[in-house]
Tab-separated table of C-alpha atoms in Angstrom:
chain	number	residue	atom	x	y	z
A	903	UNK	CA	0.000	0.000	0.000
A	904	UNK	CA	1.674	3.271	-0.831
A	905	UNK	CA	2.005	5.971	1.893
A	906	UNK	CA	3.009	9.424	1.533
A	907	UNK	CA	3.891	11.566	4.302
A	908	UNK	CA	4.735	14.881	4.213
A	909	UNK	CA	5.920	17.238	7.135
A	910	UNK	CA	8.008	20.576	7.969
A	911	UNK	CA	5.282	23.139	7.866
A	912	UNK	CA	5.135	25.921	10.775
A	913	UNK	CA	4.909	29.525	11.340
A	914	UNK	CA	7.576	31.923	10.507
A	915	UNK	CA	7.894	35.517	9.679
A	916	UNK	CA	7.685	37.198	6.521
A	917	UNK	CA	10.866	37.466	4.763
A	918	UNK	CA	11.751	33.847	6.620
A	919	UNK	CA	12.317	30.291	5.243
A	920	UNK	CA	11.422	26.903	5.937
A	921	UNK	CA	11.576	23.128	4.257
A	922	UNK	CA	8.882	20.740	3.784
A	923	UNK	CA	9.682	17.032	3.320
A	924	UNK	CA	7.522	14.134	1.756
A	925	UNK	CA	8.550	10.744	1.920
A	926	UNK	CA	6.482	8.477	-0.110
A	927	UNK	CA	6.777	4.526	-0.545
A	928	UNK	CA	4.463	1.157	-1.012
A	929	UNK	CA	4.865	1.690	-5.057
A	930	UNK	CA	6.496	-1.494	-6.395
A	931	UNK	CA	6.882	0.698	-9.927
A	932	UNK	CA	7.988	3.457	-8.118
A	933	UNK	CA	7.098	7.260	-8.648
A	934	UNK	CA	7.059	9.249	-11.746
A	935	UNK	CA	6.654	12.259	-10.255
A	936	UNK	CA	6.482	13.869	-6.850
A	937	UNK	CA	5.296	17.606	-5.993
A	938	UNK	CA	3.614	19.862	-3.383
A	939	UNK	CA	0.301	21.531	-3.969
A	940	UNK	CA	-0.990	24.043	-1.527
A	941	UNK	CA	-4.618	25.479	-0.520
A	942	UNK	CA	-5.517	28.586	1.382
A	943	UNK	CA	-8.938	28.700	3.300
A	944	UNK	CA	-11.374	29.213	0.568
A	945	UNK	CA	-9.319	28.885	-2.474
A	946	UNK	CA	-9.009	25.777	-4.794
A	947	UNK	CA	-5.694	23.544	-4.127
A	948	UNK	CA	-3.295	24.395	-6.416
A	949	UNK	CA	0.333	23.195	-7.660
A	950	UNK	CA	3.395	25.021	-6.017
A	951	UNK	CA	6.002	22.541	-7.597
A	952	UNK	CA	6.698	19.290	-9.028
A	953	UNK	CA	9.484	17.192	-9.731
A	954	UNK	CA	9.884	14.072	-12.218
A	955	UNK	CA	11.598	11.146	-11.792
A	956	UNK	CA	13.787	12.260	-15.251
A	957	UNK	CA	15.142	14.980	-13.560
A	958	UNK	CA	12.290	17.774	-14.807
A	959	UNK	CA	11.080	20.036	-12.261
A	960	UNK	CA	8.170	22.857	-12.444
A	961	UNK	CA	7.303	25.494	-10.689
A	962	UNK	CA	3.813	28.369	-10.648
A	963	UNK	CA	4.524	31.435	-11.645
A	964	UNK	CA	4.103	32.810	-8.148
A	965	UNK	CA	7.310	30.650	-6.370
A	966	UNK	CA	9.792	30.991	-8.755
A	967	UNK	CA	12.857	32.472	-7.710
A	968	UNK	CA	11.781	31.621	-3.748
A	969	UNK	CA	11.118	28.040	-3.734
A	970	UNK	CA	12.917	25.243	-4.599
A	971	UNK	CA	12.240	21.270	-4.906
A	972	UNK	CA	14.753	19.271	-4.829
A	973	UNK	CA	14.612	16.142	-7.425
A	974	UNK	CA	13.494	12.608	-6.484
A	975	UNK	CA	15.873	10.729	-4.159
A	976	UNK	CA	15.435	7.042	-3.720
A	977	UNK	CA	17.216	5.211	-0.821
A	978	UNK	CA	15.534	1.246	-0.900
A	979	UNK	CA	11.529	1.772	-1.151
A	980	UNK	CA	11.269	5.105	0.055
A	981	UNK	CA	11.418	8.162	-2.607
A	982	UNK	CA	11.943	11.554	-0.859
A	983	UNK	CA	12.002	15.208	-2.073
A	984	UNK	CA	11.918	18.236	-0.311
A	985	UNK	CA	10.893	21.811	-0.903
A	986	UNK	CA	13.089	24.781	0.309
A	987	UNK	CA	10.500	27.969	0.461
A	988	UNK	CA	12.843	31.167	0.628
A	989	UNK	CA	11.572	34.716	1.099
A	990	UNK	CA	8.198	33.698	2.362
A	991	UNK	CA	5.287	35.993	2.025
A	992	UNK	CA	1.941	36.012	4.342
A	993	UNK	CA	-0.061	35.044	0.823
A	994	UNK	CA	2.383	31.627	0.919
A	995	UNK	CA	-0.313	30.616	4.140
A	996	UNK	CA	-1.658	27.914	3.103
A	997	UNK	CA	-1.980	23.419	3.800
A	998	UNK	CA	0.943	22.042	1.371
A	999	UNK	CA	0.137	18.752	0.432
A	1000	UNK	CA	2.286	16.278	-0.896
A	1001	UNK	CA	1.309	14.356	-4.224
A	1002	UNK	CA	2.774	11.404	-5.575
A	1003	UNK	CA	2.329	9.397	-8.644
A	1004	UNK	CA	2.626	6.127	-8.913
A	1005	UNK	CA	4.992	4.827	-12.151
A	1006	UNK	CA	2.920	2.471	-14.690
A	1007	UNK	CA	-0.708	3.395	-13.115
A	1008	UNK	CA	-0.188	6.972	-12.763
A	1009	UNK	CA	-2.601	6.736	-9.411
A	1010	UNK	CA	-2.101	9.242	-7.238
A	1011	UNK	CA	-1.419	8.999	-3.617
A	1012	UNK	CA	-1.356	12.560	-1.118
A	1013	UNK	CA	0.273	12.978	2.058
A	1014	UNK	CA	-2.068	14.376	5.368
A	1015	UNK	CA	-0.395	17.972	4.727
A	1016	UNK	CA	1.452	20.737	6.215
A	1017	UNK	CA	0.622	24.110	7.617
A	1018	UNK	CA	2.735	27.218	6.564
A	1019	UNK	CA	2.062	29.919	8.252
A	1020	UNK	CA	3.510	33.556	7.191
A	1021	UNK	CA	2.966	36.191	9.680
A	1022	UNK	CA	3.813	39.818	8.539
């Protein structure tokens, strides 16, 4: 069964950083891609940044430049990847939820998610 857990989320001041982690495993084709997707009380989730098991990575419009996701590291059966969030601003407040995708099936599994919190 595939499990993704993601964690690092907090409260920090504007200007600050902080890292989110996902760890993800239970996939015996592995994970074509792995990204974070955030939603702010009464908005629709949407993607912050992904990363693909080639070595592609994307980002919206509104990180780039401040965040960063690292690619997809594999140690046995557990894929990790991490997003560094520079230069935080109060309108980065949001859950960030991990997605991963399973290789071959493309089903997608999401972690419980992480609060950010940017106070200005």
């Amino acid at each position: 069964q595939v499990q993704v857990v993601d964690s690092g989320g907090g409260l920090v001041q504007a200007g600050g950083s902080l890292r989110l982690s996902c760890e993800a495993s239970g996939s015996v084709f592995g994970f074509n891609a792995m990204g974070w997707y955030r939603q702010a009380p009464g908005k629709q989730r949407e993607l912050v940044a992904v990363a693909m098991a080639g070595g592609n990575r994307d980002y919206a419009d509104a990180v780039k430049g401040r965040f960063t996701i690292s690619t997809i590291s594999r140690d046995g059966a557990k894929n990790t990847v991490y997003l560094q969030m520079n230069s935080l601003k109060p309108e980065d407040t949001a859950v960030y939820y991990c997605k991963a995708v399973q290789g071959l099936t493309d089903r997608e599994s999401w972690g419980q998610g992480s609060q950010v919190t940017v106070s200005s």
